[in-house]
Tab-separated table of C-alpha atoms and ligand atoms in Angstrom:
chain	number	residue	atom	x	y	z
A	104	UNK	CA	0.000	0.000	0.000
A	105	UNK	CA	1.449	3.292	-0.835
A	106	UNK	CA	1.114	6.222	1.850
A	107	UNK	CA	2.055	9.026	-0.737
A	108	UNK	CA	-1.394	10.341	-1.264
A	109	UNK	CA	-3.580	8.013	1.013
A	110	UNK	CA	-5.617	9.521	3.633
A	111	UNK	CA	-4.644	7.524	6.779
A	112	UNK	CA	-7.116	7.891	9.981
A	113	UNK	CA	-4.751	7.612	13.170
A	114	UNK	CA	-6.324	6.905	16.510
A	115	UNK	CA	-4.708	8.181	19.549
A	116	UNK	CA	-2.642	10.563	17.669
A	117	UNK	CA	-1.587	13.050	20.838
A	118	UNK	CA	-0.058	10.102	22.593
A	119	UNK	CA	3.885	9.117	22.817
A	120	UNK	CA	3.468	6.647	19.821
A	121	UNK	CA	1.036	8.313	18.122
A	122	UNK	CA	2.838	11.368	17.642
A	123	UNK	CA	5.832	9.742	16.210
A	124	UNK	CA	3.616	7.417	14.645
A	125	UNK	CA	1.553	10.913	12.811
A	126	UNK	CA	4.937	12.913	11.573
A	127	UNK	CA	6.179	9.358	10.428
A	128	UNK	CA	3.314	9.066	8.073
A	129	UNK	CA	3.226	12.331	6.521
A	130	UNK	CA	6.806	12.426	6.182
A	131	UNK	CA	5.648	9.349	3.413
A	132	UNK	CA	3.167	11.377	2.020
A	133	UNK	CA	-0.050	10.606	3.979
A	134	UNK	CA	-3.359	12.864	4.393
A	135	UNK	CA	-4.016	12.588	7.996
A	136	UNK	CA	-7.513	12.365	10.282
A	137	UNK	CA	-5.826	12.750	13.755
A	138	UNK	CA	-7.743	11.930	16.561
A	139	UNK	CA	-7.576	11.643	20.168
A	140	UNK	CA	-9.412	13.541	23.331
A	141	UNK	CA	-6.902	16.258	24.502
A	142	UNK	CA	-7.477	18.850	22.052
A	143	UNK	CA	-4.282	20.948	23.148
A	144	UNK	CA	-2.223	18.718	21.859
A	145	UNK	CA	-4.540	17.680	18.763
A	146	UNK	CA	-4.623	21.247	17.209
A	147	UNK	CA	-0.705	21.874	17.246
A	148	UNK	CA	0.485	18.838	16.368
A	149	UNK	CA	-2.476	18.949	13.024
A	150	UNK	CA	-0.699	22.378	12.379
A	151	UNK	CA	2.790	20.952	12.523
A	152	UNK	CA	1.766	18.358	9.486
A	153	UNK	CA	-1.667	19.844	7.929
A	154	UNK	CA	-3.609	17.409	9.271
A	155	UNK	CA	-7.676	17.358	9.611
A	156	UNK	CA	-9.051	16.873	13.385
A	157	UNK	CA	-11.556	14.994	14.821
A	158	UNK	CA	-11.797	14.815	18.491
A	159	UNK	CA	-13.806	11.976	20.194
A	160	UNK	CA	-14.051	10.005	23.036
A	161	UNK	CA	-13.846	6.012	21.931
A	162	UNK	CA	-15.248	4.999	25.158
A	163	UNK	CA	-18.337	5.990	23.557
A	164	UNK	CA	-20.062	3.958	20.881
A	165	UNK	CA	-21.771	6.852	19.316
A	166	UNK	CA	-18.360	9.034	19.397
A	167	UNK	CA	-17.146	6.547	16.976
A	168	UNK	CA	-20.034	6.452	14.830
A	169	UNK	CA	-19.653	10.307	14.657
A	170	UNK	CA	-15.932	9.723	13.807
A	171	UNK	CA	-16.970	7.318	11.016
A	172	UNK	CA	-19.443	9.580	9.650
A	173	UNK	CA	-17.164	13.041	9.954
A	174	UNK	CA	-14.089	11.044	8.717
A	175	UNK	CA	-15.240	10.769	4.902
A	176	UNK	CA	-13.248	8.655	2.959
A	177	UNK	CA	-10.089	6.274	4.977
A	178	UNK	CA	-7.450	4.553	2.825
A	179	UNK	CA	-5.522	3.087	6.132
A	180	UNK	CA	-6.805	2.981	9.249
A	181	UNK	CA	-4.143	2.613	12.118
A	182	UNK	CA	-5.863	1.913	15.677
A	183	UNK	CA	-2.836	2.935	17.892
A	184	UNK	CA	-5.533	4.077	21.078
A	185	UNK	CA	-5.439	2.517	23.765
A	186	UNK	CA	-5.733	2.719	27.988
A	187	UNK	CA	-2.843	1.084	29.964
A	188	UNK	CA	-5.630	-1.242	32.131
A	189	UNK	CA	-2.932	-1.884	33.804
A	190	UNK	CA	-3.753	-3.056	37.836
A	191	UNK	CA	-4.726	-6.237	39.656
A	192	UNK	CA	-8.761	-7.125	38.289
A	193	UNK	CA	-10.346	-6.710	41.950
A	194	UNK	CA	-8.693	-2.920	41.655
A	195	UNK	CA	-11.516	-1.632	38.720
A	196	UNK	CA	-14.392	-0.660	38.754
A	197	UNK	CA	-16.904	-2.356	36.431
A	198	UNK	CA	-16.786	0.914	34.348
A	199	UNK	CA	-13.058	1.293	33.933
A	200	UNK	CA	-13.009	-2.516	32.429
A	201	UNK	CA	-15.995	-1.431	30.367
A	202	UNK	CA	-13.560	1.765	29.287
A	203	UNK	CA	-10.915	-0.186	28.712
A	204	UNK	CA	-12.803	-3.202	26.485
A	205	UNK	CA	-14.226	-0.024	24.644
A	206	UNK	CA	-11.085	2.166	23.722
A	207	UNK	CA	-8.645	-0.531	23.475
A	208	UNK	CA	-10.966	-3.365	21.184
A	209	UNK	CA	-14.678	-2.763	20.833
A	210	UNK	CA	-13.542	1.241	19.275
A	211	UNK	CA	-11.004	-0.769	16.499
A	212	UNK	CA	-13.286	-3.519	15.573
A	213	UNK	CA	-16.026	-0.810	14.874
A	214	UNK	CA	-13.752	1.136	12.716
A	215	UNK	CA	-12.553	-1.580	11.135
A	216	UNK	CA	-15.856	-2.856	10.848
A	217	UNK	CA	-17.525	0.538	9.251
A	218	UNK	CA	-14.388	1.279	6.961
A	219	UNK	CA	-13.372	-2.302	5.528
A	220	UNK	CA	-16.187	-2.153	2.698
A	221	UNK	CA	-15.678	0.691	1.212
A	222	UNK	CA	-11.863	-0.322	0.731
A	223	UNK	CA	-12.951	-3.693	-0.541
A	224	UNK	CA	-15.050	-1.793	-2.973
A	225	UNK	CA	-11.914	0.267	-3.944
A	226	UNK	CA	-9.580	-3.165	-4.291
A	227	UNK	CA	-6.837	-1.175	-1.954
A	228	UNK	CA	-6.320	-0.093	1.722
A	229	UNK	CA	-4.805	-1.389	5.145
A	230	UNK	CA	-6.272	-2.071	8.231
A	231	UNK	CA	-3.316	-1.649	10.988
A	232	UNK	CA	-3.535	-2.517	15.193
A	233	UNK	CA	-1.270	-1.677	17.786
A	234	UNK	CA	-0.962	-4.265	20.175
A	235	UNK	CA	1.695	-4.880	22.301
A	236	UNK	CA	3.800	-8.137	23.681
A	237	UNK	CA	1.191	-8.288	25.938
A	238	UNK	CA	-1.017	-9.209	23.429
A	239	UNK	CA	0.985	-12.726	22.803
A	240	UNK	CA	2.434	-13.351	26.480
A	241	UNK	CA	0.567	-12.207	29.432
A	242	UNK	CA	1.717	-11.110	33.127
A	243	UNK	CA	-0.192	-10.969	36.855
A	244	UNK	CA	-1.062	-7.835	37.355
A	245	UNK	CA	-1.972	-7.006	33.828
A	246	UNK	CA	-5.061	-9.464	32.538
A	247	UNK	CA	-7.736	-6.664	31.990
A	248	UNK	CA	-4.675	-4.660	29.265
A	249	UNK	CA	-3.508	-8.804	28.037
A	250	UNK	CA	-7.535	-9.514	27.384
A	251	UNK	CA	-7.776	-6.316	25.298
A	252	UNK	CA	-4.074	-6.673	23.520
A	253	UNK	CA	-4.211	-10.339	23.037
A	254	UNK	CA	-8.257	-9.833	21.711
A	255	UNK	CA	-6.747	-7.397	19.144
A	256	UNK	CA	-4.103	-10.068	18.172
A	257	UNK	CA	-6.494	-12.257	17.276
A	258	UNK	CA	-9.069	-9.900	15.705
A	259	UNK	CA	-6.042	-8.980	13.097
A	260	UNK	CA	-4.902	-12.588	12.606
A	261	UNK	CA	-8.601	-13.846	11.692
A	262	UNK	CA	-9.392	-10.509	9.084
A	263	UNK	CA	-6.314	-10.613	7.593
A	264	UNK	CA	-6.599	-14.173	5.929
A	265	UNK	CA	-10.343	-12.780	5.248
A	266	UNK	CA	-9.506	-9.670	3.134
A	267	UNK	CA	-6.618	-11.653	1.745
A	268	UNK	CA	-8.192	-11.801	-1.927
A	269	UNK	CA	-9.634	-8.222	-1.697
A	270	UNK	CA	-6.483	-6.046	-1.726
A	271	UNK	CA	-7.172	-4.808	1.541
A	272	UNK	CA	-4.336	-5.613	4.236
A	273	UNK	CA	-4.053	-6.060	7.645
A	274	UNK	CA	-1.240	-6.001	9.976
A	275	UNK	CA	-0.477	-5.902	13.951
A	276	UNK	CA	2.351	-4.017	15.606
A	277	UNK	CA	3.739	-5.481	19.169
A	278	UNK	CA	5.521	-3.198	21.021
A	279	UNK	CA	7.691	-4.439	23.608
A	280	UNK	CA	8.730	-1.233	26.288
A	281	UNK	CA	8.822	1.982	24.668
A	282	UNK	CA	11.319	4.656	26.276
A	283	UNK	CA	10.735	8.305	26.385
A	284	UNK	CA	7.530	9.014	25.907
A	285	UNK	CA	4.329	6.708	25.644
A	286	UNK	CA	1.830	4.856	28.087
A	287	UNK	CA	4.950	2.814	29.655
A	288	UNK	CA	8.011	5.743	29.760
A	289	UNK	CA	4.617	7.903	31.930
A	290	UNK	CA	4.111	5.172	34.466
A	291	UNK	CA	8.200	6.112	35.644
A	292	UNK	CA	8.890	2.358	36.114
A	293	UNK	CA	12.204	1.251	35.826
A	294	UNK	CA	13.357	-1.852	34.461
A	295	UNK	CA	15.744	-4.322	35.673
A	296	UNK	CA	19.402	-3.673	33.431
A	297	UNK	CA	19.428	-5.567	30.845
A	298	UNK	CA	15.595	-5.037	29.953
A	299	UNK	CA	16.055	-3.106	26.563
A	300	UNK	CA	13.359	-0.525	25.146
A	301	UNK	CA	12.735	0.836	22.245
A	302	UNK	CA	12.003	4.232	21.185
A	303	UNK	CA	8.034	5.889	20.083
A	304	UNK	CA	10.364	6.168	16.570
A	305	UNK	CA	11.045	3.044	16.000
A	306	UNK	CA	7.405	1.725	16.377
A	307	UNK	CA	6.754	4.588	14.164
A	308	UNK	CA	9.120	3.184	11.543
A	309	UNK	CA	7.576	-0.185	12.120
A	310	UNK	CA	4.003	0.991	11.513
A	311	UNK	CA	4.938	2.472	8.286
A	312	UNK	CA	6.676	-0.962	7.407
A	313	UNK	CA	3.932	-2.635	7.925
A	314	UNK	CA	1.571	-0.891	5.916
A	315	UNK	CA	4.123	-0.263	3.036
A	316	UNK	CA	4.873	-4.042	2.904
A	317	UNK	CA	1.807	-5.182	3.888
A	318	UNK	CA	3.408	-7.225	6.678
A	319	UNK	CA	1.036	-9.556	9.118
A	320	UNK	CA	2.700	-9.097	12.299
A	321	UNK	CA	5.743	-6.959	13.248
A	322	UNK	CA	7.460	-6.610	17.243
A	323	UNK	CA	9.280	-3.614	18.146
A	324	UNK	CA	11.327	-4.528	20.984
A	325	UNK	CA	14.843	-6.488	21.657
A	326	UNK	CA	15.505	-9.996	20.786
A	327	UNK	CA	15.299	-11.298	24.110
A	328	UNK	CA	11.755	-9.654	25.107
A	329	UNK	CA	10.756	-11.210	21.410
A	330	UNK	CA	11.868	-14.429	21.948
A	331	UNK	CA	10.030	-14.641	25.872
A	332	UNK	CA	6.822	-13.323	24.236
A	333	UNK	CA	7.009	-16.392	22.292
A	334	UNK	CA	7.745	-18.651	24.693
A	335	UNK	CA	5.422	-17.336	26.931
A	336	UNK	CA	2.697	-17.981	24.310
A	337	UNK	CA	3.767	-21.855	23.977
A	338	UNK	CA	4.033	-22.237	27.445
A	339	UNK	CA	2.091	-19.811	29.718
A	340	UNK	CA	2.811	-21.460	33.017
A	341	UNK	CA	6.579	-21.791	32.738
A	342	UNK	CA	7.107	-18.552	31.563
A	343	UNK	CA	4.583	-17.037	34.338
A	344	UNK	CA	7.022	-18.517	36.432
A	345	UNK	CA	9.641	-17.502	35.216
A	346	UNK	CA	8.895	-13.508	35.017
A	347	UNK	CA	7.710	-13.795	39.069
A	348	UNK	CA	11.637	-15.449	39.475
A	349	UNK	CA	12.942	-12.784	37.873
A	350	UNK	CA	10.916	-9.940	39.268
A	351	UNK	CA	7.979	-8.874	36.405
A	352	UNK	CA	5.590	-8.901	38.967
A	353	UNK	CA	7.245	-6.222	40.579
A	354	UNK	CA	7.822	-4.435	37.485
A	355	UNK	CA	3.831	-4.679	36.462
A	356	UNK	CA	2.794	-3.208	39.829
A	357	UNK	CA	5.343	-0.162	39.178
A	358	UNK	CA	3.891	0.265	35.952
A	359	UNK	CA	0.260	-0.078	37.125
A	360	UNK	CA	1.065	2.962	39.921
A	361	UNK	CA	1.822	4.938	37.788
A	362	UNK	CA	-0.743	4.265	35.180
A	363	UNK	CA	-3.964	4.600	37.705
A	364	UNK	CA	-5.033	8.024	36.229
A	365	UNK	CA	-4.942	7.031	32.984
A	366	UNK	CA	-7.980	4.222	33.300
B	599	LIG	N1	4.248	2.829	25.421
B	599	LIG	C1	4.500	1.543	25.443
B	599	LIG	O1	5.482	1.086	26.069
B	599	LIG	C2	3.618	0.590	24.683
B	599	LIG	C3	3.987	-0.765	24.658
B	599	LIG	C4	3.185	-1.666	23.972
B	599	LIG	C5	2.053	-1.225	23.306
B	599	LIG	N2	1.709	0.071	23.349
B	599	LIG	C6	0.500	0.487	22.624
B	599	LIG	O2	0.796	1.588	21.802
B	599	LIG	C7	-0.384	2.385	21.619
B	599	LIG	C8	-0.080	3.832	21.926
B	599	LIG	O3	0.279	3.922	23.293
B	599	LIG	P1	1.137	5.122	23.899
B	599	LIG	O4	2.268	4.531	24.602
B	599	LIG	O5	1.374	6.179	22.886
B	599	LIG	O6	0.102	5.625	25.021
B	599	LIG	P2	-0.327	7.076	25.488
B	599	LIG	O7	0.799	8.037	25.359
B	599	LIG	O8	-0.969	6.890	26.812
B	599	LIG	O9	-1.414	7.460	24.411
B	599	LIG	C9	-2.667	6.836	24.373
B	599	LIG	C10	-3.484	7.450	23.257
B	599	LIG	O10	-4.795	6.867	23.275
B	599	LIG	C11	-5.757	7.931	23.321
B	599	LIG	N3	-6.919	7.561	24.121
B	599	LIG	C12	-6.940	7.016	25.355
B	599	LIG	N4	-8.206	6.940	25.790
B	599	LIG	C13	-8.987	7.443	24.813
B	599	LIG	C14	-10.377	7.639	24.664
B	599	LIG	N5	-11.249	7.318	25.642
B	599	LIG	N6	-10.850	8.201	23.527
B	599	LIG	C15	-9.990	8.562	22.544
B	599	LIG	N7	-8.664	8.399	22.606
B	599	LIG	C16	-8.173	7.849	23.743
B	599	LIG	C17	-5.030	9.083	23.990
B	599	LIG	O11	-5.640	10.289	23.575
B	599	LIG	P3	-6.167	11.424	24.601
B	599	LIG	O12	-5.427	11.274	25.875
B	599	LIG	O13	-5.932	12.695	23.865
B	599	LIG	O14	-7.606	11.098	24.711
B	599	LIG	C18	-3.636	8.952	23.415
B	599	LIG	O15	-3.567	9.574	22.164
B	599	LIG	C19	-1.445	1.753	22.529
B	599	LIG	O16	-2.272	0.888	21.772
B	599	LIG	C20	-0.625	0.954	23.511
B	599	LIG	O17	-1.357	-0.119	24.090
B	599	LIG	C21	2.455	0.991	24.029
């Protein structure tokens, strides 16, 4: 799929990622549809690349229909929003896991859902979802955010064999920890040396990759976090005990302290 000329919508646009993630596609060429809640961030950053707005709330089922309908015409779609849902399950409230089920998977499937036909119709366009490693190896402390991630996993790897004969394509990006800026770098957990991260850039880089290439799945993180998130998918229980030997349950209650206000 080439981004020179296509109008891509970008969800969660004024985050760490999605900022990168926004100048990285217009520096290929893209029309952009940024989106996102915090408008203060929105408006500049649309200025910086001459970007359209639309600013909704995806927790809200008919803020997405009125994205849908305001959007007009989508060539890519990349569903980078998200809530960390980070936190122990007894710790929410029935309406923050109904927030987080509805921003992190019920918001993409619905845009994918509403903006796959027309693209069908057109024999071209991509479909792209950020996930995350914990969307193929999950951790205590983490199973409302590994529900959504791994749900989105799935949702990619069933609709991309679907659309395969209709020049549509679909990919998932798995970030492993991002540094600097982004759900994780805000949290201010630290990781044990030796833990690499990778930067909001190189996800960027990978998202335009993806899309370009029409790749199915794509990490962004170190060897040896890539190589755990498969093992941990082959065998869950070893690997669970594994990261509580090595201190990741530690590391997931950092990360959900300092992730509380963003449910
Ligand atoms: N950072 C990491 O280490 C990491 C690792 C793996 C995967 N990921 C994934 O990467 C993606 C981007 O994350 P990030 O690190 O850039 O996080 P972030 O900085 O917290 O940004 C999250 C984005 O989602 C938007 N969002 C959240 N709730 C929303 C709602 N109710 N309605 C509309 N938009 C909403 C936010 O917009 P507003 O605040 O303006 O509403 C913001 O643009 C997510 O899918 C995340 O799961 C991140």
């Amino acid at each position: 799929m080439q981004l020179s000329g296509s109008t891509v919508l970008l969800t969660g646009a004024t985050g760490g990622i999605g900022q990168a993630t926004a100048r990285a596609l217009r520096g290929r060429g893209a029309e952009l549809i940024l989106t996102g809640r915090r408008t203060d961030v929105l408006e500049p950053l649309a200025a910086e690349l001459d970007a359209r707005t639309l600013a909704v709330d995806l927790s809200i089922p008919a803020e997405v229909d009125r994205l849908i309908a305001e959007a007009g015409r989508v060539d890519i779609l990349v569903a980078n929003a998200a809530l960390p849902g980070s936190g122990r399950l007894e710790s929410f409230s029935m309406e923050e896991i109904d927030r987080a089920l509805d921003v992190n998977l019920r918001a993409p499937i619905a845009l994918a859902h509403a903006l796959a036909p027309a693209m069908v119709a057109r024999g071209s366009g991509h479909l792209l979802f950020v996930s995350s490693l914990a969307g193929k190896t999950a951790t205590a402390g983490s199973s409302l955010y590994n529900a959504t991630k791994y749900g989105l996993r799935g949702f990619a790897a069933a609709l991309r064999p679907e659309l395969r004969d209709s020049g549509v394509g679909v990919s998932a990006v798995f970030p492993g920890f991002i540094r600097d800026a982004g759900m994780f770098a805000d949290s201010g957990a630290t990781l044990p040396a030796g833990v690499g991260t990778r930067s909001p850039e190189d996800v960027a880089k990978a998202v335009v990759g993806a899309i370009e290439r029409n790749r199915g799945e794509v990490d962004v993180a170190p060897v040896a976090l890539r190589v755990g998130a498969i093992f941990g998918g082959v065998a869950p229980e070893t690997a669970a005990a594994f990261t509580r030997r090595v201190g990741g349950e530690k590391i997931a209650e950092q990360i959900s302290a300092g992730q509380g206000e963003k449910r």
